[in-house]
mmCIF file of C-alpha atoms and ligand atoms in Angstrom:
data_model
loop_
_atom_site.group_PDB
_atom_site.id
_atom_site.type_symbol
_atom_site.label_atom_id
_atom_site.label_comp_id
_atom_site.label_asym_id
_atom_site.label_seq_id
_atom_site.Cartn_x
_atom_site.Cartn_y
_atom_site.Cartn_z
ATOM 1 C CA MET A 30 23.837 2.653 16.747
ATOM 2 C CA ALA A 31 20.455 2.302 15.221
ATOM 3 C CA ASP A 32 20.071 3.807 11.767
ATOM 4 C CA PRO A 33 17.589 6.660 12.143
ATOM 5 C CA ALA A 34 16.245 6.142 8.603
ATOM 6 C CA ALA A 35 15.352 2.529 9.554
ATOM 7 C CA GLN A 36 13.194 3.982 12.337
ATOM 8 C CA LEU A 37 10.933 5.744 9.884
ATOM 9 C CA PRO A 38 8.401 3.583 8.106
ATOM 10 C CA ARG A 39 8.759 3.638 4.377
ATOM 11 C CA HIS A 40 5.160 2.572 3.919
ATOM 12 C CA ILE A 41 2.217 3.153 6.315
ATOM 13 C CA GLY A 42 -1.190 1.540 6.027
ATOM 14 C CA ILE A 43 -4.071 3.170 7.848
ATOM 15 C CA ILE A 44 -7.372 1.517 8.765
ATOM 16 C CA MET A 45 -9.412 4.706 9.038
ATOM 17 C CA ASP A 46 -12.094 3.577 11.500
ATOM 18 C CA GLY A 47 -14.547 5.351 13.808
ATOM 19 C CA ASN A 48 -16.369 7.824 11.534
ATOM 20 C CA GLY A 49 -19.753 6.458 12.629
ATOM 21 C CA ARG A 50 -18.918 6.685 16.371
ATOM 22 C CA TRP A 51 -17.556 10.184 15.910
ATOM 23 C CA ALA A 52 -20.871 11.273 14.387
ATOM 24 C CA ARG A 53 -22.981 9.356 16.945
ATOM 25 C CA ARG A 54 -21.235 11.132 19.807
ATOM 26 C CA ARG A 55 -22.283 14.410 18.273
ATOM 27 C CA GLY A 56 -25.780 13.358 17.479
ATOM 28 C CA LEU A 57 -25.002 13.630 13.805
ATOM 29 C CA PRO A 58 -25.782 11.270 10.892
ATOM 30 C CA ARG A 59 -22.991 8.837 9.908
ATOM 31 C CA SER A 60 -22.491 10.742 6.688
ATOM 32 C CA ALA A 61 -21.226 13.725 8.775
ATOM 33 C CA GLY A 62 -18.586 11.435 10.247
ATOM 34 C CA HIS A 63 -17.483 10.298 6.805
ATOM 35 C CA ARG A 64 -17.243 13.930 5.638
ATOM 36 C CA ALA A 65 -15.134 14.798 8.683
ATOM 37 C CA GLY A 66 -13.037 11.760 7.860
ATOM 38 C CA ILE A 67 -12.115 13.319 4.523
ATOM 39 C CA GLN A 68 -10.638 16.348 6.370
ATOM 40 C CA ALA A 69 -8.531 14.016 8.503
ATOM 41 C CA ILE A 70 -7.124 12.453 5.302
ATOM 42 C CA ARG A 71 -5.920 15.817 4.147
ATOM 43 C CA ARG A 72 -4.226 16.519 7.497
ATOM 44 C CA VAL A 73 -2.573 13.157 7.714
ATOM 45 C CA MET A 74 -1.246 13.198 4.175
ATOM 46 C CA GLU A 75 0.406 16.539 4.844
ATOM 47 C CA ALA A 76 1.884 15.351 8.182
ATOM 48 C CA ALA A 77 3.148 12.079 6.618
ATOM 49 C CA ASP A 78 4.774 13.956 3.837
ATOM 50 C CA ALA A 79 6.414 16.409 6.324
ATOM 51 C CA ALA A 80 7.692 13.445 8.308
ATOM 52 C CA GLY A 81 9.232 11.932 5.239
ATOM 53 C CA VAL A 82 6.977 8.912 4.762
ATOM 54 C CA HIS A 83 7.074 7.985 1.121
ATOM 55 C CA CYS A 84 4.094 5.679 0.784
ATOM 56 C CA LEU A 85 0.660 5.672 2.358
ATOM 57 C CA THR A 86 -2.152 3.161 1.878
ATOM 58 C CA LEU A 87 -5.531 4.298 3.172
ATOM 59 C CA TYR A 88 -8.315 1.800 3.746
ATOM 60 C CA ALA A 89 -11.423 3.625 2.561
ATOM 61 C CA PHE A 90 -13.961 0.895 1.703
ATOM 62 C CA SER A 91 -13.703 -2.857 2.224
ATOM 63 C CA THR A 92 -15.224 -5.674 0.144
ATOM 64 C CA GLU A 93 -17.417 -6.270 3.252
ATOM 65 C CA ASN A 94 -18.621 -2.616 3.486
ATOM 66 C CA TRP A 95 -21.225 -3.225 0.776
ATOM 67 C CA SER A 96 -23.306 -4.779 3.526
ATOM 68 C CA ARG A 97 -23.963 -1.269 4.955
ATOM 69 C CA PRO A 98 -27.240 0.555 4.296
ATOM 70 C CA ARG A 99 -27.509 1.603 0.633
ATOM 71 C CA ARG A 100 -27.645 5.284 1.519
ATOM 72 C CA GLU A 101 -24.409 5.089 3.447
ATOM 73 C CA VAL A 102 -22.682 3.253 0.629
ATOM 74 C CA ALA A 103 -23.962 5.908 -1.815
ATOM 75 C CA THR A 104 -22.682 8.699 0.432
ATOM 76 C CA LEU A 105 -19.235 7.094 0.668
ATOM 77 C CA MET A 106 -19.009 6.608 -3.091
ATOM 78 C CA ARG A 107 -19.997 10.178 -3.721
ATOM 79 C CA LEU A 108 -17.349 11.387 -1.293
ATOM 80 C CA PHE A 109 -14.719 9.294 -3.050
ATOM 81 C CA GLU A 110 -15.642 10.890 -6.329
ATOM 82 C CA GLN A 111 -15.699 14.420 -4.981
ATOM 83 C CA THR A 112 -12.440 13.974 -3.100
ATOM 84 C CA LEU A 113 -10.611 12.434 -6.006
ATOM 85 C CA LYS A 114 -11.731 15.211 -8.283
ATOM 86 C CA ALA A 115 -10.807 17.913 -5.809
ATOM 87 C CA GLU A 116 -7.402 16.551 -4.758
ATOM 88 C CA VAL A 117 -5.734 15.214 -7.894
ATOM 89 C CA ASP A 118 -4.214 18.482 -9.078
ATOM 90 C CA GLU A 119 -2.592 19.291 -5.807
ATOM 91 C CA LEU A 120 -1.290 15.766 -5.294
ATOM 92 C CA ASN A 121 0.023 15.886 -8.758
ATOM 93 C CA ARG A 122 1.779 19.193 -8.156
ATOM 94 C CA ASN A 123 3.345 17.612 -5.056
ATOM 95 C CA GLY A 124 4.670 14.725 -7.167
ATOM 96 C CA VAL A 125 2.424 12.080 -5.594
ATOM 97 C CA ARG A 126 1.466 9.020 -7.613
ATOM 98 C CA ILE A 127 -2.159 7.999 -6.885
ATOM 99 C CA ARG A 128 -3.277 4.402 -7.144
ATOM 100 C CA VAL A 129 -6.592 2.877 -6.242
ATOM 101 C CA ILE A 130 -6.392 -0.683 -5.092
ATOM 102 C CA GLY A 131 -9.355 -3.082 -4.925
ATOM 103 C CA ARG A 132 -11.867 -4.635 -7.298
ATOM 104 C CA ARG A 133 -12.763 -1.583 -9.281
ATOM 105 C CA ALA A 134 -15.115 -3.324 -11.742
ATOM 106 C CA GLN A 135 -17.836 -3.110 -9.079
ATOM 107 C CA LEU A 136 -17.404 0.676 -8.697
ATOM 108 C CA SER A 137 -19.614 3.062 -10.710
ATOM 109 C CA GLU A 138 -18.408 3.840 -14.238
ATOM 110 C CA ARG A 139 -18.007 7.451 -13.224
ATOM 111 C CA LEU A 140 -15.785 6.551 -10.295
ATOM 112 C CA GLN A 141 -13.801 4.130 -12.405
ATOM 113 C CA ARG A 142 -13.263 6.904 -15.027
ATOM 114 C CA LEU A 143 -12.076 9.321 -12.309
ATOM 115 C CA VAL A 144 -9.710 6.661 -10.926
ATOM 116 C CA ALA A 145 -8.272 5.899 -14.328
ATOM 117 C CA GLU A 146 -7.753 9.606 -14.960
ATOM 118 C CA ALA A 147 -6.095 10.217 -11.574
ATOM 119 C CA GLU A 148 -3.759 7.280 -12.100
ATOM 120 C CA ARG A 149 -2.881 8.392 -15.646
ATOM 121 C CA THR A 150 -2.231 11.998 -14.605
ATOM 122 C CA THR A 151 0.060 11.084 -11.748
ATOM 123 C CA ALA A 152 1.658 7.920 -13.191
ATOM 124 C CA GLU A 153 5.134 9.425 -13.664
ATOM 125 C CA ASN A 154 5.301 11.090 -10.220
ATOM 126 C CA ARG A 155 8.028 9.858 -7.959
ATOM 127 C CA SER A 156 7.945 11.987 -4.707
ATOM 128 C CA GLY A 157 5.347 9.815 -2.978
ATOM 129 C CA VAL A 158 2.702 7.107 -3.396
ATOM 130 C CA LEU A 159 -0.889 7.270 -2.223
ATOM 131 C CA ASN A 160 -2.859 4.051 -2.445
ATOM 132 C CA VAL A 161 -6.539 4.352 -1.762
ATOM 133 C CA ALA A 162 -8.126 0.989 -0.982
ATOM 134 C CA ILE A 163 -11.661 1.050 -2.335
ATOM 135 C CA ASN A 164 -13.699 -2.189 -2.588
ATOM 136 C CA TYR A 165 -10.527 -3.709 -1.240
ATOM 137 C CA GLY A 166 -10.193 -7.037 0.521
ATOM 138 C CA GLY A 167 -6.990 -8.815 1.276
ATOM 139 C CA ARG A 168 -8.470 -12.191 0.470
ATOM 140 C CA ALA A 169 -9.934 -10.885 -2.866
ATOM 141 C CA GLU A 170 -6.506 -9.449 -3.680
ATOM 142 C CA ILE A 171 -4.831 -12.790 -3.179
ATOM 143 C CA VAL A 172 -7.460 -14.583 -5.287
ATOM 144 C CA ASP A 173 -7.112 -11.914 -7.996
ATOM 145 C CA GLY A 174 -3.341 -12.333 -7.993
ATOM 146 C CA VAL A 175 -3.534 -16.128 -8.353
ATOM 147 C CA ARG A 176 -6.125 -15.739 -11.150
ATOM 148 C CA ARG A 177 -3.888 -13.265 -12.938
ATOM 149 C CA LEU A 178 -0.899 -15.671 -12.801
ATOM 150 C CA ALA A 179 -3.133 -18.526 -14.043
ATOM 151 C CA GLU A 180 -4.342 -16.362 -16.922
ATOM 152 C CA GLU A 181 -0.784 -15.586 -17.894
ATOM 153 C CA GLY A 182 -0.226 -19.336 -18.198
ATOM 154 C CA ARG A 183 2.149 -19.597 -15.231
ATOM 155 C CA ASP A 184 2.750 -23.004 -13.756
ATOM 156 C CA LEU A 185 1.034 -22.607 -10.369
ATOM 157 C CA THR A 186 2.577 -25.776 -8.982
ATOM 158 C CA GLN A 187 5.881 -23.887 -8.971
ATOM 159 C CA LEU A 188 4.493 -20.728 -7.395
ATOM 160 C CA GLU A 189 6.881 -18.824 -5.130
ATOM 161 C CA GLU A 190 6.057 -16.066 -2.619
ATOM 162 C CA ALA A 191 7.773 -13.444 -4.809
ATOM 163 C CA ASP A 192 5.562 -14.437 -7.754
ATOM 164 C CA LEU A 193 2.396 -13.892 -5.809
ATOM 165 C CA ALA A 194 3.733 -10.660 -4.228
ATOM 166 C CA GLY A 195 4.383 -9.398 -7.725
ATOM 167 C CA ALA A 196 0.807 -10.153 -8.776
ATOM 168 C CA LEU A 197 -0.854 -8.242 -5.934
ATOM 169 C CA TYR A 198 -2.252 -4.727 -6.347
ATOM 170 C CA THR A 199 0.742 -3.393 -4.430
ATOM 171 C CA ALA A 200 3.376 -4.961 -6.753
ATOM 172 C CA GLY A 201 6.579 -2.975 -6.700
ATOM 173 C CA LEU A 202 5.901 -1.198 -3.443
ATOM 174 C CA PRO A 203 7.684 -2.030 -0.169
ATOM 175 C CA ASP A 204 5.510 -3.918 2.307
ATOM 176 C CA PRO A 205 3.919 -1.688 4.964
ATOM 177 C CA ASP A 206 6.247 -1.288 7.958
ATOM 178 C CA LEU A 207 3.487 0.185 10.093
ATOM 179 C CA ILE A 208 -0.287 -0.348 10.197
ATOM 180 C CA ILE A 209 -2.267 2.245 12.180
ATOM 181 C CA ARG A 210 -5.845 1.470 13.148
ATOM 182 C CA THR A 211 -7.952 4.239 14.684
ATOM 183 C CA ALA A 212 -10.980 3.775 16.990
ATOM 184 C CA GLY A 213 -9.553 1.003 19.086
ATOM 185 C CA GLU A 214 -10.548 -2.231 17.348
ATOM 186 C CA LEU A 215 -7.847 -4.917 17.546
ATOM 187 C CA ARG A 216 -8.305 -6.547 14.172
ATOM 188 C CA THR A 217 -7.126 -6.154 10.557
ATOM 189 C CA SER A 218 -10.580 -6.394 8.904
ATOM 190 C CA ASN A 219 -9.067 -7.924 5.750
ATOM 191 C CA PHE A 220 -6.503 -5.101 5.182
ATOM 192 C CA LEU A 221 -3.173 -5.899 3.468
ATOM 193 C CA ILE A 222 -3.191 -9.367 5.050
ATOM 194 C CA TRP A 223 -0.408 -10.598 2.843
ATOM 195 C CA GLN A 224 1.799 -7.457 2.867
ATOM 196 C CA ALA A 225 1.416 -6.803 6.588
ATOM 197 C CA ALA A 226 2.923 -10.142 7.612
ATOM 198 C CA TYR A 227 5.676 -8.385 9.592
ATOM 199 C CA ALA A 228 4.161 -4.904 9.927
ATOM 200 C CA GLU A 229 4.189 -3.256 13.343
ATOM 201 C CA LEU A 230 0.681 -2.497 14.548
ATOM 202 C CA HIS A 231 -0.320 0.723 16.242
ATOM 203 C CA VAL A 232 -3.882 0.984 17.519
ATOM 204 C CA THR A 233 -5.200 4.233 18.874
ATOM 205 C CA GLN A 234 -8.480 5.033 20.558
ATOM 206 C CA THR A 235 -8.676 8.270 18.575
ATOM 207 C CA LEU A 236 -11.547 8.232 16.079
ATOM 208 C CA TRP A 237 -10.520 8.771 12.518
ATOM 209 C CA PRO A 238 -12.114 12.240 12.118
ATOM 210 C CA ASP A 239 -10.101 13.404 15.170
ATOM 211 C CA PHE A 240 -6.819 11.964 13.930
ATOM 212 C CA GLY A 241 -4.164 14.555 13.139
ATOM 213 C CA ALA A 242 -0.498 15.423 12.937
ATOM 214 C CA GLU A 243 -0.002 14.777 16.664
ATOM 215 C CA ASP A 244 -1.537 11.327 16.490
ATOM 216 C CA LEU A 245 0.738 10.485 13.539
ATOM 217 C CA ARG A 246 3.724 11.709 15.508
ATOM 218 C CA LEU A 247 2.788 9.409 18.350
ATOM 219 C CA ALA A 248 2.351 6.493 16.005
ATOM 220 C CA LEU A 249 5.776 7.187 14.453
ATOM 221 C CA LEU A 250 7.341 7.401 17.940
ATOM 222 C CA ASP A 251 5.726 4.092 18.882
ATOM 223 C CA TYR A 252 7.049 2.514 15.675
ATOM 224 C CA ALA A 253 10.584 3.833 16.268
ATOM 225 C CA SER A 254 10.545 2.167 19.763
ATOM 226 C CA ARG A 255 9.814 -1.324 18.353
ATOM 227 C CA ASP A 256 12.363 -4.120 17.971
ATOM 228 C CA ARG A 257 11.626 -5.620 14.602
ATOM 229 C CA ARG A 258 12.897 -9.164 14.574
ATOM 230 C CA PHE A 259 11.363 -10.753 11.487
ATOM 231 C CA GLY A 260 11.551 -14.123 13.218
ATOM 232 C CA GLY A 261 15.231 -13.696 14.356
ATOM 233 C CA VAL A 262 16.700 -13.016 17.749
ATOM 234 C CA LEU A 263 16.804 -9.633 19.490
ATOM 235 C CA ASP A 264 19.991 -7.774 18.624
ATOM 236 C CA LEU A 265 21.366 -6.353 21.850
ATOM 237 C CA SER A 266 24.710 -5.164 20.381
HETATM 238 C C1 IPE B 315 -14.761 3.966 8.963
HETATM 239 O O1 IPE B 315 -15.652 4.385 9.859
HETATM 240 C C2 IPE B 315 -15.203 4.294 7.513
HETATM 241 C C3 IPE B 315 -15.470 3.110 6.716
HETATM 242 C C4 IPE B 315 -15.417 1.894 7.097
HETATM 243 C C5 IPE B 315 -15.883 3.360 5.355
HETATM 244 P P1 IPE B 315 -16.900 3.552 10.289
HETATM 245 O O2 IPE B 315 -18.069 3.934 9.406
HETATM 246 O O3 IPE B 315 -16.641 2.078 10.199
HETATM 247 O O4 IPE B 315 -17.148 3.995 11.784
HETATM 248 P P2 IPE B 315 -17.610 3.177 12.993
HETATM 249 O O5 IPE B 315 -16.732 1.951 13.096
HETATM 250 O O6 IPE B 315 -19.056 2.795 12.704
HETATM 251 O O7 IPE B 315 -17.490 4.055 14.174
HETATM 252 C C1 IPE B 316 -12.504 -1.372 8.299
HETATM 253 O O1 IPE B 316 -13.443 -0.786 9.108
HETATM 254 C C2 IPE B 316 -12.644 -0.951 6.899
HETATM 255 C C3 IPE B 316 -12.305 0.404 6.556
HETATM 256 C C4 IPE B 316 -11.705 1.246 7.391
HETATM 257 C C5 IPE B 316 -12.588 0.830 5.208
HETATM 258 P P1 IPE B 316 -14.839 -1.519 9.373
HETATM 259 O O2 IPE B 316 -15.583 -0.623 10.271
HETATM 260 O O3 IPE B 316 -15.484 -1.930 8.140
HETATM 261 O O4 IPE B 316 -14.280 -2.822 10.150
HETATM 262 P P2 IPE B 316 -15.038 -3.785 11.162
HETATM 263 O O5 IPE B 316 -16.436 -4.064 10.574
HETATM 264 O O6 IPE B 316 -15.211 -3.055 12.480
HETATM 265 O O7 IPE B 316 -14.177 -4.986 11.277
HETATM 266 MG MG1 MG B 317 -15.962 0.789 11.611
#
């Protein structure tokens, strides 16, 4: 019989897409969609925790998102600061370790300080992991990993997959078992492109600000119904 624990993803990555469309449908500015998206994060973190999912990685801002209008970028950055400030204490009480993954040197000094503080405060927590991907790109992450190994003086001609995996922002975490993308687009948009090599993909038409516990339940059900083969043959025993 299938092991029920194996049917629950240990790590879920979420591409939180559709804030702009959510706002447009209501005749609201895109910023209203981003604010509503923050509420969805709260709901989903709670639902994931209740379901027993240990590790979540949320795609909040890509290396390509800088190409958006300056005002929208500023709104998003302000929301990240406010949310980080507002949520750290409760996440800490719940034993969640917060990590921000991405190229943080390009973030404002204030946001970098908040990130460093949140990571320091929650560093010893073991009940769960929340990765927030800000100024994150999968390609940039791989480049950064290789640079780091080169800086450490490692012989890159002998590089193994495990070496590079250990130099990524997600070092030490299990690879995501499930990637959820909201708002219907069938692409990864540069999210966890190394780690998601064998992740199951669940795409929903639901726009991110509308995503809630029931959508997560459906995603988990979908995941539990998959036959993960990792390149092998289907086990019919
Ligand atoms: C996702 O929503 C939020 C970010 C990428 C920061 P979008 O802003 O991409 O929403 P759509 O895709 O325009 O609907
Ligand atoms: C992906 O959404 C990035 C995040 C959710 C942060 P985008 O809206 O940026 O992706 P594309 O442009 O549709 O591929
Ligand atoms: Mg989008």
